[in-house]
Every structure is written in structure tokens, then in C-alpha cells.
């Protein structure tokens, strides 16, 4: 989900205006013009914590062995989210510096929008890739879940198209804002599409949680070295779903219904983003670190190895009750009988033969 964007219209002022080039128009930033300094500083602090956490996740990712391809897309998702957070941090620093800048600063907000949407799409890609890897592990050939992979990639393609359309409308909205449009026809379209995108992302993240719940139940009949990675992925998907749910509620409440945002909302978004995005990447990276216990090719289905489920072997008492005649039948004494191949020739006595001449003399 795209990081929080602070609106510059209510917290900045114009210092000059050029009719020839509206992009050269200067705008002043100051903390004194904010509706609440305390909430802005608190939100800024949580944005800094989010950046520090993302840098730590980047280092952690580089230390994880990617021998089985479980980290596919994780590094790019982290980089995209980190860049999006840095762009919003630059925007917030302008208020602390009491800076006077030209309208080109909105390019920073455009980059924030682009990398935030890209990071969200990449996180969906990471979750889908891990889901497909585990589903293929739950079957011998992986064919029953091949359709799931195709559907997921089609959905991800459509989500990417919607995200690009959202970014395009956002760029158009900012351009009209720079050109001092008193009424922007794109603004309403952008708000509606952004709200629709947020709802779609929440529904897809909820579907990811459902898949991991299914995997946890399905993995009960398989002999994994450890189920810890599956549970961490479930926790990470719940955090990702909660973040998307929060943004969906915010967009529905304040964008679709055209309600003025309260002072605390920007700070609340930063706080929720910190906890939920940290939970998302912690769940993903813990699973990738312990991926060997899930994707061990020597593991087989328990049902394929053993004919009986655990705890359902026939007991000795049950065998006695089912076969009373055989249990009461006397056993005849058995003696060992020599087998034909064990018959050896009897020893022949050795006789000493005397010469004929000596026998005649005697």
C-alpha cells in the first residue's frame, strides 16, 4: 500500500506566482502552518522507524540463502517500499526546514505514488509465489493447483493495470493542481479509482489469508520438518490484510463520501503502516529463512508412506477378539528336521595298506 501522503494545500503558502511558467511558482513550508505540530512530528517519527525497519529487512534479506528461490521478488518489494518512504520523508523534512521551493516538489509526491503502488504489487507477487510453492509441495505432481497459479497471475496483471491507471490519474491531478485549476474533473475520478483499488487490494489480501489457512489445515497430513514457516506466513498475510483493510476504510470514509480528514488521521496512518508493514515482512523473511523445512524434496505425504493413519493400528486385544479360534488352537511341538541340502556324506575309515611282498613273508 502506498505510504501516507500529506496534503500540501493546507500546510503551505504561495510566495510568488509566474503566469508564464506555473512550475516556477514558489511555495513555503512551515510547521507553524500545520493544524497539529505534535501529530505531524509523531507521524514523522513513525515514518523514520519504518525506514529503519526496511533497511534492516534489506540486510536480513541479503543474509538469507536463496538456494530454493523462496526470496523471489522480496528484495525488489523492499527496495520499492523503501524508496516510497524516502520520498515522503523528503516531503516532510521540507516542513521542518521552513523551505521555500518551486512547484517541482510535486514530482517527489508522484514518485511516492509510483513506488508505493509498485511495492504493493510486488508484495502480492511475493505472497502468490510462496503460496504456489507450498501448494505444489502438498501434491506429488503439483497439477491440481496449476489453475490457481494461472488465475493468480492473471489477477496480478489486472491489479497492475489498475495501479498504473491510478498513478496516471494522480499525475494528471497534480499537474492540474500546479496549473491552479479551481475545479479538477480528474480529482473525483482519481478518488473513486483510488478507493476502488484499495478495496480490491483488501479483497485480494483477504484471499491470501484464506489460502494460508487452507495450507495450515492441509499440511496436517504431511510430514514437514517444521510448520513454523507456514505459521509465520499466515501471520504476515494477516498483517498485510489488516493494512489494506485500514486503507480501504479510510478511502471509503473520506474519499468516496467527501468527508474532511481529521487532524489525527495522517499520524494514525503512519502508526498503522509501521506495525503492519513490519509484521508483513517479518512473516515473509522468517518463512524464507526456514524454507528448507517446508520445501524439502525428501519429504513425502504420510498417507503415501504408511497404510494406516497414526493411532489407528489394530491392537493385540482387538486381534484376539476377531480371531478367537486361532488364538485357542494348540500349537504342536516343532522339531528341527534336517533339510536335503544340509545332508553331508558319512566319514570313511582310513586303512593302511601293506606291500604284497611283506604280506607274503608273514
Short mmCIF file of C-alpha atoms in Angstrom, two decimals:
data_model
loop_
_atom_site.label_atom_id
_atom_site.label_comp_id
_atom_site.label_asym_id
_atom_site.label_seq_id
_atom_site.Cartn_x
_atom_site.Cartn_y
_atom_site.Cartn_z
CA UNK A 1 0.00 0.00 0.00
CA UNK A 2 1.28 3.46 -0.81
CA UNK A 3 2.66 5.28 2.22
CA UNK A 4 0.85 8.23 3.71
CA UNK A 5 0.74 11.37 1.59
CA UNK A 6 0.45 14.69 3.38
CA UNK A 7 -1.61 17.34 1.65
CA UNK A 8 0.40 20.48 0.92
CA UNK A 9 -2.52 22.82 0.26
CA UNK A 10 -3.49 23.44 3.90
CA UNK A 11 0.05 23.47 5.30
CA UNK A 12 1.95 25.66 2.86
CA UNK A 13 1.62 29.07 1.24
CA UNK A 14 2.49 30.67 -2.07
CA UNK A 15 5.20 33.34 -2.09
CA UNK A 16 5.19 34.31 -5.76
CA UNK A 17 3.45 33.47 -8.98
CA UNK A 18 4.60 33.31 -12.55
CA UNK A 19 1.88 33.36 -15.17
CA UNK A 20 4.25 32.15 -17.85
CA UNK A 21 5.50 29.06 -16.02
CA UNK A 22 3.36 27.84 -13.13
CA UNK A 23 6.02 25.26 -12.25
CA UNK A 24 8.33 28.13 -11.27
CA UNK A 25 5.85 29.29 -8.68
CA UNK A 26 7.38 29.18 -5.19
CA UNK A 27 5.73 27.68 -2.16
CA UNK A 28 6.70 27.95 1.50
CA UNK A 29 6.63 25.10 4.02
CA UNK A 30 6.45 25.67 7.76
CA UNK A 31 5.43 23.77 10.87
CA UNK A 32 3.53 26.84 12.05
CA UNK A 33 1.01 26.36 9.26
CA UNK A 34 0.15 22.79 10.27
CA UNK A 35 -3.07 22.07 12.09
CA UNK A 36 -1.24 19.97 14.70
CA UNK A 37 2.53 20.03 15.17
CA UNK A 38 2.52 17.21 17.70
CA UNK A 39 0.66 14.78 15.48
CA UNK A 40 2.84 15.69 12.50
CA UNK A 41 6.04 15.08 14.47
CA UNK A 42 4.67 11.78 15.80
CA UNK A 43 3.81 10.67 12.27
CA UNK A 44 7.26 11.73 11.08
CA UNK A 45 8.88 9.67 13.85
CA UNK A 46 6.98 6.54 12.82
CA UNK A 47 7.91 7.12 9.18
CA UNK A 48 11.58 7.23 10.24
CA UNK A 49 11.09 4.00 12.21
CA UNK A 50 9.54 2.39 9.14
CA UNK A 51 12.56 3.37 7.03
CA UNK A 52 14.96 1.98 9.64
CA UNK A 53 12.98 -1.27 9.74
CA UNK A 54 13.03 -1.57 5.94
CA UNK A 55 16.81 -1.06 5.87
CA UNK A 56 17.15 -3.79 8.48
CA UNK A 57 14.96 -6.07 6.36
CA UNK A 58 17.20 -5.40 3.35
CA UNK A 59 20.25 -6.52 5.32
CA UNK A 60 18.35 -9.55 6.61
CA UNK A 61 17.31 -10.48 3.07
CA UNK A 62 20.91 -10.38 1.87
CA UNK A 63 21.91 -12.78 4.66
CA UNK A 64 19.26 -15.40 3.80
CA UNK A 65 20.35 -18.20 1.50
CA UNK A 66 18.14 -18.22 -1.59
CA UNK A 67 19.01 -21.71 -2.78
CA UNK A 68 15.37 -22.69 -3.40
CA UNK A 69 14.17 -19.40 -4.89
CA UNK A 70 11.96 -18.53 -1.92
CA UNK A 71 13.16 -14.89 -1.90
CA UNK A 72 11.91 -14.22 -5.41
CA UNK A 73 10.60 -10.65 -5.52
CA UNK A 74 11.24 -9.91 -1.82
CA UNK A 75 14.28 -7.70 -2.41
CA UNK A 76 12.52 -5.64 -5.09
CA UNK A 77 9.45 -5.21 -2.87
CA UNK A 78 11.62 -3.94 -0.03
CA UNK A 79 13.52 -1.56 -2.31
CA UNK A 80 10.32 -0.15 -3.81
CA UNK A 81 8.75 0.38 -0.40
CA UNK A 82 11.94 1.95 0.94
CA UNK A 83 12.12 4.42 -1.96
CA UNK A 84 8.46 5.34 -1.47
CA UNK A 85 9.10 6.01 2.22
CA UNK A 86 12.19 8.10 1.47
CA UNK A 87 10.21 10.29 -0.93
CA UNK A 88 7.54 11.00 1.68
CA UNK A 89 10.24 11.64 4.28
CA UNK A 90 11.83 14.25 1.98
CA UNK A 91 8.44 15.92 1.67
CA UNK A 92 8.02 16.03 5.45
CA UNK A 93 11.52 17.42 6.00
CA UNK A 94 10.52 20.49 3.98
CA UNK A 95 8.23 21.49 6.86
CA UNK A 96 10.98 21.17 9.46
CA UNK A 97 13.39 23.18 7.28
CA UNK A 98 10.90 26.01 6.63
CA UNK A 99 11.89 25.59 2.99
CA UNK A 100 10.79 27.68 0.04
CA UNK A 101 10.68 25.55 -3.09
CA UNK A 102 9.16 25.65 -6.53
CA UNK A 103 6.22 23.56 -7.60
CA UNK A 104 8.55 20.91 -8.92
CA UNK A 105 8.32 19.38 -5.45
CA UNK A 106 5.17 17.56 -6.59
CA UNK A 107 7.44 15.28 -8.63
CA UNK A 108 8.53 13.87 -5.28
CA UNK A 109 4.89 13.07 -4.49
CA UNK A 110 4.47 11.46 -7.90
CA UNK A 111 7.46 9.22 -7.21
CA UNK A 112 5.96 8.36 -3.84
CA UNK A 113 2.74 7.30 -5.53
CA UNK A 114 4.52 5.23 -8.17
CA UNK A 115 6.88 3.34 -5.86
CA UNK A 116 4.14 2.82 -3.27
CA UNK A 117 1.89 1.16 -5.83
CA UNK A 118 4.81 -0.84 -7.23
CA UNK A 119 5.73 -2.06 -3.74
CA UNK A 120 2.17 -3.24 -3.13
CA UNK A 121 2.05 -5.17 -6.40
CA UNK A 122 5.42 -6.77 -5.62
CA UNK A 123 4.23 -7.84 -2.17
CA UNK A 124 1.26 -9.56 -3.80
CA UNK A 125 3.71 -11.25 -6.17
CA UNK A 126 5.81 -12.49 -3.23
CA UNK A 127 2.80 -13.96 -1.43
CA UNK A 128 1.49 -15.63 -4.60
CA UNK A 129 4.90 -17.15 -5.32
CA UNK A 130 5.16 -18.61 -1.81
CA UNK A 131 1.58 -19.92 -1.94
CA UNK A 132 2.24 -21.70 -5.24
CA UNK A 133 5.48 -23.21 -3.94
CA UNK A 134 3.74 -24.68 -0.89
CA UNK A 135 0.71 -25.86 -2.86
CA UNK A 136 2.98 -27.70 -5.28
CA UNK A 137 4.67 -29.24 -2.25
CA UNK A 138 1.33 -30.56 -0.98
CA UNK A 139 0.84 -32.74 -4.07
CA UNK A 140 3.02 -35.22 -5.89
CA UNK A 141 2.95 -33.50 -9.28
CA UNK A 142 1.51 -30.10 -8.45
CA UNK A 143 -1.02 -30.32 -11.31
CA UNK A 144 -4.20 -29.92 -9.21
CA UNK A 145 -3.11 -26.37 -8.28
CA UNK A 146 -1.80 -25.28 -11.68
CA UNK A 147 -5.07 -23.45 -12.38
CA UNK A 148 -4.66 -21.50 -9.15
CA UNK A 149 -1.30 -20.17 -10.31
CA UNK A 150 -2.72 -19.11 -13.67
CA UNK A 151 -5.64 -17.30 -12.04
CA UNK A 152 -3.34 -15.54 -9.59
CA UNK A 153 -1.02 -14.26 -12.30
CA UNK A 154 -3.97 -13.00 -14.33
CA UNK A 155 -5.33 -11.21 -11.27
CA UNK A 156 -1.92 -9.70 -10.54
CA UNK A 157 -1.73 -8.44 -14.11
CA UNK A 158 -5.14 -6.77 -13.79
CA UNK A 159 -4.16 -5.25 -10.44
CA UNK A 160 -1.01 -3.84 -12.03
CA UNK A 161 -3.08 -2.26 -14.80
CA UNK A 162 -5.45 -0.68 -12.26
CA UNK A 163 -2.46 0.59 -10.27
CA UNK A 164 -0.93 2.16 -13.38
CA UNK A 165 -4.25 3.83 -14.18
CA UNK A 166 -4.40 5.17 -10.63
CA UNK A 167 -0.89 6.57 -10.95
CA UNK A 168 -1.78 8.19 -14.27
CA UNK A 169 -4.79 9.95 -12.77
CA UNK A 170 -2.70 11.06 -9.80
CA UNK A 171 -0.12 12.64 -12.12
CA UNK A 172 -2.89 14.40 -14.03
CA UNK A 173 -4.42 15.64 -10.79
CA UNK A 174 -1.10 17.08 -9.59
CA UNK A 175 -0.45 18.75 -12.94
CA UNK A 176 -3.85 20.43 -12.80
CA UNK A 177 -3.13 21.42 -9.21
CA UNK A 178 0.09 23.12 -10.27
CA UNK A 179 -1.74 24.95 -13.06
CA UNK A 180 -4.16 26.36 -10.46
CA UNK A 181 -7.32 24.63 -11.61
CA UNK A 182 -10.14 25.79 -9.37
CA UNK A 183 -12.03 22.65 -10.28
CA UNK A 184 -10.28 19.49 -11.41
CA UNK A 185 -12.51 16.96 -13.20
CA UNK A 186 -9.79 14.37 -12.63
CA UNK A 187 -9.89 14.75 -8.84
CA UNK A 188 -13.18 12.90 -8.41
CA UNK A 189 -12.18 10.19 -10.87
CA UNK A 190 -8.89 9.74 -9.06
CA UNK A 191 -10.56 9.49 -5.66
CA UNK A 192 -13.04 6.91 -6.94
CA UNK A 193 -10.38 4.80 -8.65
CA UNK A 194 -8.04 5.02 -5.65
CA UNK A 195 -10.83 3.87 -3.35
CA UNK A 196 -11.70 1.02 -5.72
CA UNK A 197 -8.05 -0.02 -5.87
CA UNK A 198 -7.80 -0.01 -2.08
CA UNK A 199 -10.89 -2.22 -1.82
CA UNK A 200 -9.54 -4.62 -4.46
CA UNK A 201 -6.22 -4.87 -2.64
CA UNK A 202 -8.01 -5.64 0.62
CA UNK A 203 -10.11 -8.38 -1.01
CA UNK A 204 -7.02 -9.95 -2.60
CA UNK A 205 -5.10 -9.80 0.67
CA UNK A 206 -8.05 -11.48 2.40
CA UNK A 207 -7.89 -14.22 -0.23
CA UNK A 208 -4.19 -14.69 0.56
CA UNK A 209 -5.03 -15.17 4.24
CA UNK A 210 -7.64 -17.78 3.27
CA UNK A 211 -5.05 -19.68 1.22
CA UNK A 212 -2.60 -19.81 4.12
CA UNK A 213 -5.35 -21.04 6.44
CA UNK A 214 -6.08 -23.77 3.89
CA UNK A 215 -2.37 -24.62 3.74
CA UNK A 216 -2.14 -24.87 7.54
CA UNK A 217 -5.06 -27.33 7.58
CA UNK A 218 -3.84 -29.26 4.54
CA UNK A 219 -0.29 -29.52 5.86
CA UNK A 220 -1.58 -31.52 8.83
CA UNK A 221 -1.37 -34.74 6.77
CA UNK A 222 2.19 -34.09 5.60
CA UNK A 223 5.47 -34.72 7.35
CA UNK A 224 7.29 -31.42 7.34
CA UNK A 225 10.45 -30.88 9.29
CA UNK A 226 8.75 -27.79 10.75
CA UNK A 227 5.48 -25.93 10.20
CA UNK A 228 6.96 -22.72 11.60
CA UNK A 229 7.37 -21.05 8.16
CA UNK A 230 3.73 -21.69 7.31
CA UNK A 231 2.52 -20.05 10.51
CA UNK A 232 4.82 -17.05 10.02
CA UNK A 233 3.45 -16.59 6.50
CA UNK A 234 -0.06 -16.73 7.92
CA UNK A 235 0.86 -14.01 10.41
CA UNK A 236 2.49 -11.89 7.71
CA UNK A 237 -0.53 -12.22 5.44
CA UNK A 238 -2.85 -11.18 8.29
CA UNK A 239 -0.73 -8.05 8.85
CA UNK A 240 -0.83 -7.25 5.12
CA UNK A 241 -4.59 -7.76 5.06
CA UNK A 242 -5.04 -5.51 8.12
CA UNK A 243 -3.02 -2.72 6.47
CA UNK A 244 -5.09 -2.90 3.30
CA UNK A 245 -8.29 -3.01 5.34
CA UNK A 246 -7.28 0.16 7.18
CA UNK A 247 -6.58 1.99 3.93
CA UNK A 248 -9.80 0.73 2.35
CA UNK A 249 -11.83 2.06 5.29
CA UNK A 250 -10.04 5.41 5.12
CA UNK A 251 -10.60 5.81 1.38
CA UNK A 252 -14.24 4.80 1.60
CA UNK A 253 -14.92 7.10 4.54
CA UNK A 254 -13.06 10.21 3.42
CA UNK A 255 -12.61 9.93 -0.37
CA UNK A 256 -15.88 8.44 -1.58
CA UNK A 257 -18.02 10.28 0.95
CA UNK A 258 -16.07 13.58 0.61
CA UNK A 259 -15.56 13.97 4.36
CA UNK A 260 -12.83 16.26 5.69
CA UNK A 261 -9.99 14.26 7.20
CA UNK A 262 -9.46 14.75 10.95
CA UNK A 263 -6.13 16.03 12.28
CA UNK A 264 -5.09 12.68 13.71
CA UNK A 265 -5.64 10.65 10.53
CA UNK A 266 -2.21 11.22 8.95
CA UNK A 267 -0.44 10.25 12.18
CA UNK A 268 -2.68 7.21 12.59
CA UNK A 269 -1.81 6.03 9.08
CA UNK A 270 1.91 6.27 9.86
CA UNK A 271 1.48 4.28 13.07
CA UNK A 272 -0.60 1.55 11.43
CA UNK A 273 1.76 1.40 8.48
CA UNK A 274 4.78 0.88 10.74
CA UNK A 275 3.31 -2.01 12.72
CA UNK A 276 1.57 -3.76 9.85
CA UNK A 277 4.34 -3.47 7.26
CA UNK A 278 6.89 -4.67 9.83
CA UNK A 279 4.64 -7.62 10.62
CA UNK A 280 4.26 -8.38 6.91
CA UNK A 281 7.97 -8.51 6.12
CA UNK A 282 8.89 -10.27 9.38
CA UNK A 283 6.47 -13.07 8.49
CA UNK A 284 7.85 -13.33 4.95
CA UNK A 285 11.53 -13.25 5.92
CA UNK A 286 11.15 -15.72 8.80
CA UNK A 287 9.48 -18.15 6.41
CA UNK A 288 12.19 -17.68 3.79
CA UNK A 289 14.89 -18.20 6.41
CA UNK A 290 13.34 -21.54 7.46
CA UNK A 291 12.16 -22.51 3.97
CA UNK A 292 14.25 -25.68 3.92
CA UNK A 293 11.90 -27.29 6.45
CA UNK A 294 8.95 -26.73 4.09
CA UNK A 295 10.42 -27.33 0.66
CA UNK A 296 12.41 -30.46 1.49
CA UNK A 297 12.20 -32.72 -1.55
CA UNK A 298 12.79 -35.84 0.55
CA UNK A 299 9.57 -35.33 2.48
CA UNK A 300 6.59 -37.33 1.29
CA UNK A 301 2.94 -37.50 2.09
CA UNK A 302 2.32 -39.52 5.21
CA UNK A 303 -0.60 -41.26 3.52
CA UNK A 304 1.70 -42.40 0.72
CA UNK A 305 4.27 -43.83 3.14
CA UNK A 306 2.10 -45.56 5.71
CA UNK A 307 -1.10 -47.54 5.08
CA UNK A 308 -2.66 -46.52 8.40
CA UNK A 309 -3.04 -43.08 9.94
CA UNK A 310 -1.27 -42.60 13.27
CA UNK A 311 -3.14 -44.10 16.23
CA UNK A 312 -5.31 -46.44 14.14
CA UNK A 313 -3.21 -49.59 14.12
CA UNK A 314 -5.05 -52.78 15.17
CA UNK A 315 -4.32 -53.61 18.81
CA UNK A 316 -3.47 -57.08 20.09
CA UNK A 317 -6.71 -57.26 22.12
CA UNK A 318 -8.77 -56.46 19.01
CA UNK A 319 -6.94 -59.15 17.08
CA UNK A 320 -7.77 -61.71 19.84
CA UNK A 321 -11.45 -60.80 19.68
CA UNK A 322 -11.59 -61.08 15.89
CA UNK A 323 -9.70 -64.41 15.75
CA UNK A 324 -10.74 -66.45 18.83
CA UNK A 325 -10.33 -69.84 17.09
CA UNK A 326 -6.78 -69.22 16.04
CA UNK A 327 -5.86 -67.87 19.45
CA UNK A 328 -7.20 -71.06 21.25
CA UNK A 329 -5.71 -73.61 18.81
CA UNK A 330 -2.86 -75.63 20.48
CA UNK A 331 0.47 -75.39 18.84
CA UNK A 332 2.08 -78.79 18.04
CA UNK A 333 5.69 -79.15 19.15
CA UNK A 334 8.06 -78.41 16.35
CA UNK A 335 11.35 -80.30 15.92
CA UNK A 336 14.14 -79.39 13.68
CA UNK A 337 14.41 -81.60 10.62
CA UNK A 338 17.49 -81.76 8.54
CA UNK A 339 16.99 -80.33 5.09
CA UNK A 340 18.18 -82.13 1.93
CA UNK A 341 20.75 -79.50 1.19
CA UNK A 342 22.14 -79.99 4.70
CA UNK A 343 22.91 -83.83 4.22
CA UNK A 344 26.62 -84.47 4.44
CA UNK A 345 28.47 -87.76 3.43
CA UNK A 346 29.50 -90.05 6.27
CA UNK A 347 33.23 -90.23 7.01
CA UNK A 348 35.14 -93.24 5.51
CA UNK A 349 37.69 -95.02 7.85
CA UNK A 350 41.25 -94.80 6.69
CA UNK A 351 43.07 -98.26 6.18
CA UNK A 352 46.84 -98.64 5.97
CA UNK A 353 47.75 -100.84 3.01
CA UNK A 354 50.85 -103.09 3.35
CA UNK A 355 53.03 -104.06 0.37
CA UNK A 356 52.38 -107.52 -1.18
CA UNK A 357 55.89 -108.69 -0.53
CA UNK A 358 55.70 -108.10 3.19
CA UNK A 359 52.29 -109.76 3.43
CA UNK A 360 53.64 -112.98 1.77
CA UNK A 361 56.61 -113.25 4.08
CA UNK A 362 54.33 -113.12 7.10
#
